[in-house]
Coordinates of C-alpha atoms and ligand atoms in Angstrom, one line a residue:
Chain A
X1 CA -38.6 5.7 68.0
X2 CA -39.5 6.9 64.5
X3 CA -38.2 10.3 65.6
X4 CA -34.9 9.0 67.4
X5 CA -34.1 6.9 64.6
X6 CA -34.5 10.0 62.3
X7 CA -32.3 11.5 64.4
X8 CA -29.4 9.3 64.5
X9 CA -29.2 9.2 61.0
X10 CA -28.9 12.5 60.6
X11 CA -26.2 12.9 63.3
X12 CA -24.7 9.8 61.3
X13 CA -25.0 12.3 57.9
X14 CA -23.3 15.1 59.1
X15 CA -20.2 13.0 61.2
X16 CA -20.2 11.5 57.5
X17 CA -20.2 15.5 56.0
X18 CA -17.8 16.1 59.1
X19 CA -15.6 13.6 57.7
X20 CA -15.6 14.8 54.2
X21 CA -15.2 18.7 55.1
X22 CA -12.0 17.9 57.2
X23 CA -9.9 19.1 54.8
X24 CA -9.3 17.0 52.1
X25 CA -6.1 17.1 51.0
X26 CA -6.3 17.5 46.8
X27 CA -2.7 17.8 46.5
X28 CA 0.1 17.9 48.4
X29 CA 4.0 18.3 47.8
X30 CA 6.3 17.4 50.4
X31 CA 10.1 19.1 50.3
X32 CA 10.2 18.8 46.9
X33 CA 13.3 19.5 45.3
X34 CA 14.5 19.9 41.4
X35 CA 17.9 20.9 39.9
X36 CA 18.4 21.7 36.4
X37 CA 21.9 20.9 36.1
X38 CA 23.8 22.4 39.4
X39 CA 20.9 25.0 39.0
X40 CA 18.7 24.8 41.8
X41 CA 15.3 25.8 41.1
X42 CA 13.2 24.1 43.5
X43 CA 14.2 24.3 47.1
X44 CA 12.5 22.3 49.6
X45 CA 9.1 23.4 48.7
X46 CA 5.9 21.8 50.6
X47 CA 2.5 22.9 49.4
X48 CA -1.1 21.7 50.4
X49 CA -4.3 22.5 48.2
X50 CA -7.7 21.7 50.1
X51 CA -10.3 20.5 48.1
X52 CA -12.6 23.3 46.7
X53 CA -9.9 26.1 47.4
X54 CA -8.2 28.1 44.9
X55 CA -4.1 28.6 45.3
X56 CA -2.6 31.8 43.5
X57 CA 1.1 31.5 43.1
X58 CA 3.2 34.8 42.8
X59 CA 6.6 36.2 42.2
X60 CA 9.1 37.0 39.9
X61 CA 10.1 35.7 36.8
X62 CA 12.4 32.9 37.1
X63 CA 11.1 31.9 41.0
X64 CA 10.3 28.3 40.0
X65 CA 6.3 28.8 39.4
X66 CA 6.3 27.2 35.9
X67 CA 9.1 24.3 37.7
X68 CA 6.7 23.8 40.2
X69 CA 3.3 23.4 38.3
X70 CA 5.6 20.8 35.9
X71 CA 6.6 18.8 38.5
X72 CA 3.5 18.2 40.2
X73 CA 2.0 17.5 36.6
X74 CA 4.3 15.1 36.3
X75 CA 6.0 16.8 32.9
X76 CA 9.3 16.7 34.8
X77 CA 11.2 14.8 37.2
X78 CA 11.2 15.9 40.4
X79 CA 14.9 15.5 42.6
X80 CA 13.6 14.3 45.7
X81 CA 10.4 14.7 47.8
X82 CA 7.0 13.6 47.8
X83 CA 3.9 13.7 45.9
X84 CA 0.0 12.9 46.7
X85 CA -2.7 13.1 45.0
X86 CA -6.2 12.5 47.0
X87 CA -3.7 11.1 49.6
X88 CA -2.2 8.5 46.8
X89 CA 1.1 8.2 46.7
X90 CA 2.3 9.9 42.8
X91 CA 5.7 9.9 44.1
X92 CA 8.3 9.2 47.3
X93 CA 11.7 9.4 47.8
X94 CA 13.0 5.8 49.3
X95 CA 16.1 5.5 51.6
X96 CA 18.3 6.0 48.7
X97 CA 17.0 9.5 48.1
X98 CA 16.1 8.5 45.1
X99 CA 12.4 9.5 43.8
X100 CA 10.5 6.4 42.7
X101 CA 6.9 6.6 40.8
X102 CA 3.9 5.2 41.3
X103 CA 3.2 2.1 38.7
X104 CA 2.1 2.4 35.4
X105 CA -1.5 1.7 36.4
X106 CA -2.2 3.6 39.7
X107 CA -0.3 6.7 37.7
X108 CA -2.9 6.8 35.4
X109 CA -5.4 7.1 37.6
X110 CA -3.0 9.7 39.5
X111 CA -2.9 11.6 36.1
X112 CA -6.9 11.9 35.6
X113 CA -7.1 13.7 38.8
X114 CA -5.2 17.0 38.0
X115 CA -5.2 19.0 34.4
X116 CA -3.0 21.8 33.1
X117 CA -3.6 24.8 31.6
X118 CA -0.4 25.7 29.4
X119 CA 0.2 29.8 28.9
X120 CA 0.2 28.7 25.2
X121 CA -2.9 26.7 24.9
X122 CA -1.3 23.5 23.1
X123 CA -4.1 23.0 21.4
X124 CA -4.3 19.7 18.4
X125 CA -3.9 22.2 15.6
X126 CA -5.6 19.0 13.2
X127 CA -8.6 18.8 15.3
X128 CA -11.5 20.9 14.6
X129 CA -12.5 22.8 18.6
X130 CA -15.2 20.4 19.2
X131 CA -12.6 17.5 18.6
X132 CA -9.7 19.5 20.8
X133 CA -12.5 18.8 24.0
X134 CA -14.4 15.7 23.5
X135 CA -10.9 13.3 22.1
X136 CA -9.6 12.5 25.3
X137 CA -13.0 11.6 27.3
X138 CA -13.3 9.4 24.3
X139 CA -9.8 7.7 23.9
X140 CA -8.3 8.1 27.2
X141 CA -11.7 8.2 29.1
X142 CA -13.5 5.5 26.7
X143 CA -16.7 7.7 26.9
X144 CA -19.0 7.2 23.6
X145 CA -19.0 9.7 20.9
X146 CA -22.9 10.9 21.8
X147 CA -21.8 11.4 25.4
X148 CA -18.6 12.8 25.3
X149 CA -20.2 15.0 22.3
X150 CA -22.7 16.8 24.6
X151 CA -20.5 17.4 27.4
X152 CA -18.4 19.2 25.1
X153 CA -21.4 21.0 23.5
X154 CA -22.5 22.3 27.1
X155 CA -18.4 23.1 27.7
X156 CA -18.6 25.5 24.7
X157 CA -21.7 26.9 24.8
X158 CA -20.2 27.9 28.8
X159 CA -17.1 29.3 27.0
X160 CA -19.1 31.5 24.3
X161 CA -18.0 29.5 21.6
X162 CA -21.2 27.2 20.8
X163 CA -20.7 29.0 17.0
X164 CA -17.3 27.9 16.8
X165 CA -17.6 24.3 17.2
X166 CA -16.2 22.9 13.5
X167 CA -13.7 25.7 13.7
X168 CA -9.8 25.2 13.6
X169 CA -7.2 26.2 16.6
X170 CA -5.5 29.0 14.0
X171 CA -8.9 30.3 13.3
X172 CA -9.6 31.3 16.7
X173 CA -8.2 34.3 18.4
X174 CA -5.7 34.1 21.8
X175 CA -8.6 34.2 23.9
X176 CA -10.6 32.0 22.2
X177 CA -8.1 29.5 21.6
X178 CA -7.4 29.6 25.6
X179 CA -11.2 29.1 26.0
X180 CA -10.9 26.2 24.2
X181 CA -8.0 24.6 25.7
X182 CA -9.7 25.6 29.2
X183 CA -12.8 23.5 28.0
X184 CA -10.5 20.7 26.8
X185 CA -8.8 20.6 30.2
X186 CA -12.4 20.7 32.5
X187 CA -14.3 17.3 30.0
X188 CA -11.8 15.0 31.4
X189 CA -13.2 16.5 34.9
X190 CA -9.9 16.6 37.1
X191 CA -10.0 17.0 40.6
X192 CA -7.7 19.8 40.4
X193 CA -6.8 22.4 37.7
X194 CA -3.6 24.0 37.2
X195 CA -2.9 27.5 34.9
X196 CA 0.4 28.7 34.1
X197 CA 0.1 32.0 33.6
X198 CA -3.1 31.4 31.3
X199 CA -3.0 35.0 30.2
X200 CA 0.5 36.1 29.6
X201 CA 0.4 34.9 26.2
X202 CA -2.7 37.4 25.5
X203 CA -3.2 40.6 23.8
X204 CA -4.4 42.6 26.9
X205 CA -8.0 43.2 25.9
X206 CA -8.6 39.6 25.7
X207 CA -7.4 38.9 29.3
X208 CA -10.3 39.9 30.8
X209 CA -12.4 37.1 29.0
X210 CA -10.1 34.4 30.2
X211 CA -9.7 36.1 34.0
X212 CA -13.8 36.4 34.1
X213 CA -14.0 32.3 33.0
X214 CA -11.0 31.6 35.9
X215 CA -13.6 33.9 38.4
X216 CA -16.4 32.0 37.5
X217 CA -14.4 28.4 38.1
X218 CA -13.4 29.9 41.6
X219 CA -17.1 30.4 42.2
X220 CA -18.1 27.4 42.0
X221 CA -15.6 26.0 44.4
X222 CA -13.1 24.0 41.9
X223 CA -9.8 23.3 42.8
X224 CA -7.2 25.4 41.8
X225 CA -3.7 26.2 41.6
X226 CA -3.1 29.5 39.6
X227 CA 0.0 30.9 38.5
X228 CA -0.7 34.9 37.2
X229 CA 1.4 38.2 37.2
X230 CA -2.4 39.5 37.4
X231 CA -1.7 40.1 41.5
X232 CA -5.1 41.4 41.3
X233 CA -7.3 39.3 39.9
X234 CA -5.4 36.6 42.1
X235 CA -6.0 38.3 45.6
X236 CA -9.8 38.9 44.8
X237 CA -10.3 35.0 43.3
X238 CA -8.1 33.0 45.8
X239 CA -8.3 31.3 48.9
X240 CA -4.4 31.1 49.6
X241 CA -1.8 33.0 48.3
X242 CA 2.1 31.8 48.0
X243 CA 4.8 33.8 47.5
X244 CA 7.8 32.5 45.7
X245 CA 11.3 33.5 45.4
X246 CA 14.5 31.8 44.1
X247 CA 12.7 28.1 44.2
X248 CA 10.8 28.3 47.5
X249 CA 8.1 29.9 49.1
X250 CA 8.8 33.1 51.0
X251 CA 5.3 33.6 52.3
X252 CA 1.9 32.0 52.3
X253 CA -1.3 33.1 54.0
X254 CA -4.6 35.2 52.7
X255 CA -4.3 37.2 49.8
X256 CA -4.8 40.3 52.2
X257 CA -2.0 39.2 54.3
X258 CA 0.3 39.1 51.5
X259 CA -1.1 41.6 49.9
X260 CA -1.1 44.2 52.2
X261 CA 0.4 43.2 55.6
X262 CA 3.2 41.1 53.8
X263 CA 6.1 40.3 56.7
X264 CA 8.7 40.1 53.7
X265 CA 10.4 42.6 52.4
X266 CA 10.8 40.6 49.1
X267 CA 7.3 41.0 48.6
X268 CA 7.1 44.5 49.2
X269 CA 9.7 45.1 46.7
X270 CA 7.9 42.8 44.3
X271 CA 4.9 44.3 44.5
X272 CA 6.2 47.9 44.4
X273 CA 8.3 47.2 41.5
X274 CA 4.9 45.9 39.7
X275 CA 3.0 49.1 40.6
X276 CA 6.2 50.7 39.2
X277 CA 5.7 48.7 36.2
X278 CA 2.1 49.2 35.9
X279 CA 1.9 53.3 36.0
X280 CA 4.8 52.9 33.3
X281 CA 2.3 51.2 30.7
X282 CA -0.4 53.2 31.8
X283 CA 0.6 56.8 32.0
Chain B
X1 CA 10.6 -8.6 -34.2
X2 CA 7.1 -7.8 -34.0
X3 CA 5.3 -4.5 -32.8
X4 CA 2.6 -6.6 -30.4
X5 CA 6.1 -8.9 -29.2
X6 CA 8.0 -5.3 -28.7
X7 CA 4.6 -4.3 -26.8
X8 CA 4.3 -7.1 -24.8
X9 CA 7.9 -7.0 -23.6
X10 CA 7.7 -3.1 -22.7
X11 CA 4.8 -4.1 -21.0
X12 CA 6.0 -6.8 -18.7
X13 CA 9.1 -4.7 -18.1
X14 CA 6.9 -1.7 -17.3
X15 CA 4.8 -3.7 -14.7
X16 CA 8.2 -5.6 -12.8
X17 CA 9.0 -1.3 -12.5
X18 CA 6.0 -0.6 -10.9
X19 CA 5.7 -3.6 -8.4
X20 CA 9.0 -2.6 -7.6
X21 CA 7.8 0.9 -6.8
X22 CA 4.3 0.0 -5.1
X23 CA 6.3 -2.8 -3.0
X24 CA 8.8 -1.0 -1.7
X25 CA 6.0 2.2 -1.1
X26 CA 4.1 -0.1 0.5
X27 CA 6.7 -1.6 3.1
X28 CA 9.7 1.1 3.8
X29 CA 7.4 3.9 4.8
X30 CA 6.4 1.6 8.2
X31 CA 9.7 0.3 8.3
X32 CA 11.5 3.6 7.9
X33 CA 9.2 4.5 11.1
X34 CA 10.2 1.5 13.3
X35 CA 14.0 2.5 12.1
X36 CA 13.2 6.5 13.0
X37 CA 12.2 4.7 16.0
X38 CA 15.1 3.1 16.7
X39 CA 17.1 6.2 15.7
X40 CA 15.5 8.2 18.2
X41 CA 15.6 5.8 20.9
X42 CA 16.7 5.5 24.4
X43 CA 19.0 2.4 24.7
X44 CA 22.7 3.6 23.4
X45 CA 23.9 0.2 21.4
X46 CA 20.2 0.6 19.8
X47 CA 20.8 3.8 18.8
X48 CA 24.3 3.4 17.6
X49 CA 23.3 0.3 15.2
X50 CA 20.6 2.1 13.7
X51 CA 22.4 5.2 13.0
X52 CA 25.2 2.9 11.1
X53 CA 22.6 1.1 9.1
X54 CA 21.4 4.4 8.2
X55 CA 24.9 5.7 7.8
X56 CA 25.7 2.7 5.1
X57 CA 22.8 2.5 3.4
X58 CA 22.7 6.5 2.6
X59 CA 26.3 6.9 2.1
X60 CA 26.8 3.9 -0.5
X61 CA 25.3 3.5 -4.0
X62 CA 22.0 1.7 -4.4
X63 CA 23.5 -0.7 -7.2
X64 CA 26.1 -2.0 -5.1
X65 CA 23.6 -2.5 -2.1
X66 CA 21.5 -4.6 -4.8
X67 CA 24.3 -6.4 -5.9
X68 CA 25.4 -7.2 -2.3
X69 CA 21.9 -8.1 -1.7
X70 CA 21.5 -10.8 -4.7
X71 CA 25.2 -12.1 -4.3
X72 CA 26.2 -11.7 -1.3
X73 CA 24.3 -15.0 0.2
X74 CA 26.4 -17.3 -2.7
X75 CA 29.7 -15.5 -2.2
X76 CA 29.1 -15.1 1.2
X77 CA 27.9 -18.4 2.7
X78 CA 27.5 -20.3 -0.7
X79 CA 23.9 -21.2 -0.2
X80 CA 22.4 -21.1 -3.9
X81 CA 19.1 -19.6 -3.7
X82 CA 16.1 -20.4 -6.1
X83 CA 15.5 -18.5 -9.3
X84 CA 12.9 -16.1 -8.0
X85 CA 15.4 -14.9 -5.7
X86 CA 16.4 -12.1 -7.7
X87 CA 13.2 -10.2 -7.3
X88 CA 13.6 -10.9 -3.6
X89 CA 17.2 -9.8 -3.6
X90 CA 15.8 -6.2 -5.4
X91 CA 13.0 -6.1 -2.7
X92 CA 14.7 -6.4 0.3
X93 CA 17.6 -3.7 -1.2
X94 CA 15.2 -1.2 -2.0
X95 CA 13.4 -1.7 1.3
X96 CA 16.2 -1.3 3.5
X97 CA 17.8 1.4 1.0
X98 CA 14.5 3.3 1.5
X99 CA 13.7 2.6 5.2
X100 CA 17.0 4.7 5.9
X101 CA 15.9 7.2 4.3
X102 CA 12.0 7.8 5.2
X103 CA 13.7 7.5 8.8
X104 CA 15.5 10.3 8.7
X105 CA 12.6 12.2 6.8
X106 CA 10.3 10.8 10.0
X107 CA 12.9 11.7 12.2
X108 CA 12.8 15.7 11.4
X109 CA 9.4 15.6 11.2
X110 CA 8.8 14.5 14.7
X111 CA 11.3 16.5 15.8
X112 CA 9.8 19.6 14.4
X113 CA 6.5 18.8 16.0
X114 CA 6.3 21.2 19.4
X115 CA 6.9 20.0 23.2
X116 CA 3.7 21.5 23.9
X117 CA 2.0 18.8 21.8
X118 CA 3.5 15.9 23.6
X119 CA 3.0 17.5 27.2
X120 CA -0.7 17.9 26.4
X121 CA -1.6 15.1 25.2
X122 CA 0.3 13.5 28.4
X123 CA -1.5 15.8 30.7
X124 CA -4.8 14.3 28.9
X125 CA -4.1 11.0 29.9
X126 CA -2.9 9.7 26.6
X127 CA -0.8 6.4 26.5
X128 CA 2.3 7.1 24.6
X129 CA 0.9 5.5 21.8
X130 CA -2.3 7.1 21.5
X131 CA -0.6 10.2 21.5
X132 CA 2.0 9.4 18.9
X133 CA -0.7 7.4 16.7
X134 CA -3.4 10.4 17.2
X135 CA -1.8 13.6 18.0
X136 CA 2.1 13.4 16.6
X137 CA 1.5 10.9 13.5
X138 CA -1.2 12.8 11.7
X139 CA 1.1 16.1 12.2
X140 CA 4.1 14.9 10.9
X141 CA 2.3 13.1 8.0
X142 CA 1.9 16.6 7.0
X143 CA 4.9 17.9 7.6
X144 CA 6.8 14.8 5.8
X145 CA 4.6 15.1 2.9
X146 CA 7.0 17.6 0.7
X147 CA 10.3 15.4 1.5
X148 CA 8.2 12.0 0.9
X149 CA 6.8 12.8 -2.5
X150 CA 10.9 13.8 -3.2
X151 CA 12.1 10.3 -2.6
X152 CA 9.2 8.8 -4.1
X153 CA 9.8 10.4 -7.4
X154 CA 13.6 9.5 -6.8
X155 CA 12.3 5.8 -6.2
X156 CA 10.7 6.0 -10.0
X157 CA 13.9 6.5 -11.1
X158 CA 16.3 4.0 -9.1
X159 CA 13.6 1.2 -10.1
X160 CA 15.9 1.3 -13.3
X161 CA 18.8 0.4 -11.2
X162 CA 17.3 -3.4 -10.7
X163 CA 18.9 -4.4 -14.0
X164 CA 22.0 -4.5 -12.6
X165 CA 21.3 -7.9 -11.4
X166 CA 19.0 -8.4 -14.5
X167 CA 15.7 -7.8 -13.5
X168 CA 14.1 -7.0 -16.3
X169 CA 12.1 -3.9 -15.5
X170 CA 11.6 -1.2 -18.0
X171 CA 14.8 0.1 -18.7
X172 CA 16.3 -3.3 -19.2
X173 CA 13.5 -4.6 -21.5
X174 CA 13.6 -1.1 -23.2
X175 CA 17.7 -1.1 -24.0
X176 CA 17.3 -5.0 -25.2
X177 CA 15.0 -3.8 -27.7
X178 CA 16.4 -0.8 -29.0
X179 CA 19.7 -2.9 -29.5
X180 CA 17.8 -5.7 -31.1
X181 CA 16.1 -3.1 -33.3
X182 CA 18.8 -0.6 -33.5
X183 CA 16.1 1.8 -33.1
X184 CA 16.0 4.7 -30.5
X185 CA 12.0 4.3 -30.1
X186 CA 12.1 1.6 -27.4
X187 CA 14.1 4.1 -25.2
X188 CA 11.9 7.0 -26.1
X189 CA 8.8 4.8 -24.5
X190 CA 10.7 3.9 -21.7
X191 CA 11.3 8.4 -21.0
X192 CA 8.0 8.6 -21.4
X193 CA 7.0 6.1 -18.9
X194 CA 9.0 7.3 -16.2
X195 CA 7.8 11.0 -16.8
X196 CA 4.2 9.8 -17.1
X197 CA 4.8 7.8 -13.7
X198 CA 6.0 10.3 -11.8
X199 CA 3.7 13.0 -13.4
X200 CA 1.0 11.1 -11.4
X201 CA 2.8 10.7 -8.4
X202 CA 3.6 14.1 -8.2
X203 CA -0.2 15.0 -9.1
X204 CA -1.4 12.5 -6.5
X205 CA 1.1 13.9 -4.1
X206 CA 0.1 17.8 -4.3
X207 CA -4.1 16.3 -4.0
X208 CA -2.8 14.4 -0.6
X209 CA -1.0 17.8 0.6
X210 CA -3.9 19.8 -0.4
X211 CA -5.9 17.6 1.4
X212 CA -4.5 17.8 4.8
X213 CA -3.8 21.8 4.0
X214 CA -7.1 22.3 6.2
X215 CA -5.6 23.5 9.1
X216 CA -2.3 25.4 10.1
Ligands
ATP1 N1 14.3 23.0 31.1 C1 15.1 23.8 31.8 N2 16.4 23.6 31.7 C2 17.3 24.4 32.4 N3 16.9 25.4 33.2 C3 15.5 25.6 33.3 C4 14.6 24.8 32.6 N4 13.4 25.2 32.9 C5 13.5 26.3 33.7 N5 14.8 26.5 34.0 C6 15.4 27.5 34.9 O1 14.7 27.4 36.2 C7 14.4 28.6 36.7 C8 13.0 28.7 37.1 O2 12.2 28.7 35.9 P1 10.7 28.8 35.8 O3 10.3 28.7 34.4 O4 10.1 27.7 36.7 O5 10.4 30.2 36.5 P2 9.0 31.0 36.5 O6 8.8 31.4 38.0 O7 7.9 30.2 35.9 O8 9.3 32.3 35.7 P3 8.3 33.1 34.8 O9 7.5 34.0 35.7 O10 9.3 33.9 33.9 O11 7.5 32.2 34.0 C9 14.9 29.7 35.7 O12 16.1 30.2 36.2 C10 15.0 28.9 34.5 O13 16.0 29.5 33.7
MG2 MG1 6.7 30.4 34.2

């Protein structure tokens, strides 16, 4: 009875785990469009992040990657298309074909569950690195000073920075200062994490500290969505890999099978023209 | 007349000069940001009425506004208002003078303040107003500061103009005297006044710039 009973909860637990594992959905973007002008720079794009897996998004410069991230963090106005966030609704196009947000409350809610990392860190240049990470959980977040304090203490001391605590954004070095803004965007504790191009704005010996923090994050299962020219780094970190050209996504599968077995022959050119580029710098 | 009488007038006159600095201070730098508001914002016929008023009040003389101001309700709509009205008359002119101005000053500055600042702190989770009152306002205090302490020593100055519609500030009481007196002395006190006054403000000024100089 004891035993049986035992049992069944168990087999309850994992059809509960069951549940949970089946792919949840994080994100997902549904033929999303966006014009600038008669510019189109987003073409019927559709993109799903699980929960837990990390998304690298390649290509070349002008694709749409930087578009894209903005519209699903909600910096720009998408054209048409839909948006969800842990299945919510952040966006739908009605009969009109006009895109209509969610309300002010529900979008708040909508907005804690992703963060952005910007390529230039945006950091409050008038709040000391401590301040940078702990002001939101406090005034958006409503945490207390002691609480939001420590998690930001245990934040910086992960980032290398516990000495730099009282120090200003301009007093900090690229890498640092990316550190920082990477600590800033994890205390609010989003569901899902977005970087555009998070290293492009570095010196190259400080990439490596910013690539080995993004490897770490990836270990430990976050959610991800990482825009890089370091093709690399992203086919050894991530889970999926898009390709992007002219506003939509050429190709999408494992790393390895864009990588190396890519269909396209976009890709192949792309990738060529970056091994190209590469031997240039280093020989 | 008599040194302590001459005293006490330069005195009064000196005080009616600095309420009418310390008022106007006090109430056109939050208006001027309502206005810069207003300037900057969405709705068309809001827009366009606020850049008029700011039109008008920089591109006509400060005297006439005042005189407009004190007269302009008898002329106007003949309703005779009480003696204390004058003072009004020279508050509300400064203040709308001075609004126009420290919006335009708050306008720049906000301007000059990066995208990336407002797209963080949205990305955070800031309300609009959080993120204006913590993130933009403190950063454009700073930037403002050099253009602010320019109109406040200005505003030393134009506190003169208040005799037009005889308010008797400094330069009023000071010119009664020396013509009473036939002396030059009177007017001499009254220089030194204004330099004094806006010797402090610019001291005070460079300690409030040097105090938010802590970061870059
Ligand atoms: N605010 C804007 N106004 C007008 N055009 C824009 C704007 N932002 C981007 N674009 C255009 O949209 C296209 C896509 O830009 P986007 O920045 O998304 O490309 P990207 O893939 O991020 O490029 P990169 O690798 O260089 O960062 C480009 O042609 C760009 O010129
Ligand atoms: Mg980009």
């Amino acid at each position: 009875m004891d035993r049986s009973n035992k049992a069944a909860k168990q087999m309850d637990r994992t059809k509960h785990v069951g549940r949970v594992k089946e792919k949840m959905m994080v994100m997902e973007i549904r033929h999303m469009q966006k014009s600038f002008g008669n510019r189109k720079v987003i073409r019927d794009l559709s993109l799903n992040v699980e929960e837990g897996q990390v998304t690298a998004v390649i290509g070349p410069s002008g694709s749409g990657k930087s578009t894209l991230l903005r519209c699903a963090a909600l910096l720009d106005p998408m054209d048409s298309g839909e948006l969800l966030y842990l299945g919510q609704h952040a966006a739908v196009t009605n009969a009109d074909g006009k895109v209509v947000y969610a309300h002010r409350k529900k979008m708040k809610e909508i907005r804690s569950s992703f963060g952005l990392v910007f390529q230039n860190f945006n950091l409050f240049p008038h709040y000391s690195v401590i301040r940078n990470i702990i002001d939101a959980p406090m005034t958006v977040q409503k945490k207390s000073r002691e609480e939001a304090y420590w998690a930001g203490r245990k934040l910086l001391s992960r980032m290398g920075l516990s000495d730099r605590e009282d120090s200003y954004p301009y007093q900090l070095s690229g890498g640092q200062q990316q550190r920082v803004s990477i600590a800033r965007a994890l205390a609010l504790n989003p569901k899902i994490l977005f970087f555009d191009e998070p290293t492009s704005a570095l010196d190259p010996e400080l990439t490596g500290e910013i690539l080995e923090i993004l490897r770490d994050l990836a270990a430990e299962h976050r959610t991800m969505v990482l825009v890089t020219h370091e093709i690399e780094f992203a086919g050894n970190v991530a889970d999926q890999m898009v390709f992007m050209d002219d506003g939509a996504i050429v190709e999408q599968g494992s790393p390895n099978e864009i990588l190396n077995h890519p269909k396209q022959e976009r890709i192949k050119t792309f990738l060529n023209s970056l091994k190209r580029r590469r031997k240039g710098i280093c020989y | 007349m008599e040194w302590t009488m001459i005293l006490t007038k330069l005195g009064e006159g000196m005080l009616v000069s600095i309420e009418i600095f310390a008022w106007t201070l006090l109430l056109s730098l939050p208006l001027g940001l309502l206005v810069a508001f207003g300037r900057m914002s969405g709705n068309v016929f809001l827009r366009g009425f606020v850049k008029f008023y700011i039109s008008v009040m920089r591109g006509t003389p400060l005297m006439l506004q005042l005189m407009v101001f004190y007269y302009g309700p008898f002329l106007l709509f003949h309703v005779s208002l009480p003696g204390g009205y004058r003072f009004i008359a020279v508050l509300i002119g400064f203040l709308f003078n001075y609004a126009a101005y420290f919006a335009e000053i708050d306008r720049s500055g906000m301007e000059s303040i990066p995208k990336g600042q407002y797209e963080a702190a949205a990305i955070l989770g800031y309300s609009k107003a959080q993120a204006f009152r913590k993130i933009i306002l403190p950063q454009m205090v700073r930037r403002t500061l050099p253009a602010v302490t320019n109109e406040m020593i200005t505003l030393v100055k134009d506190t003169s103009l208040a005799q037009v519609i005889s308010v008797s500030e400094m330069f009023l009481a000071a010119s009664a005297i020396a013509a009473k007196e036939a002396s030059m002395l009177p007017l001499f006190a009254a220089g030194i006044f204004y330099y004094v006054f806006n010797y402090l403000v610019a001291l005070s000024m460079e300690w409030a710039e040097r105090k938010l100089s802590y970061y870059r």
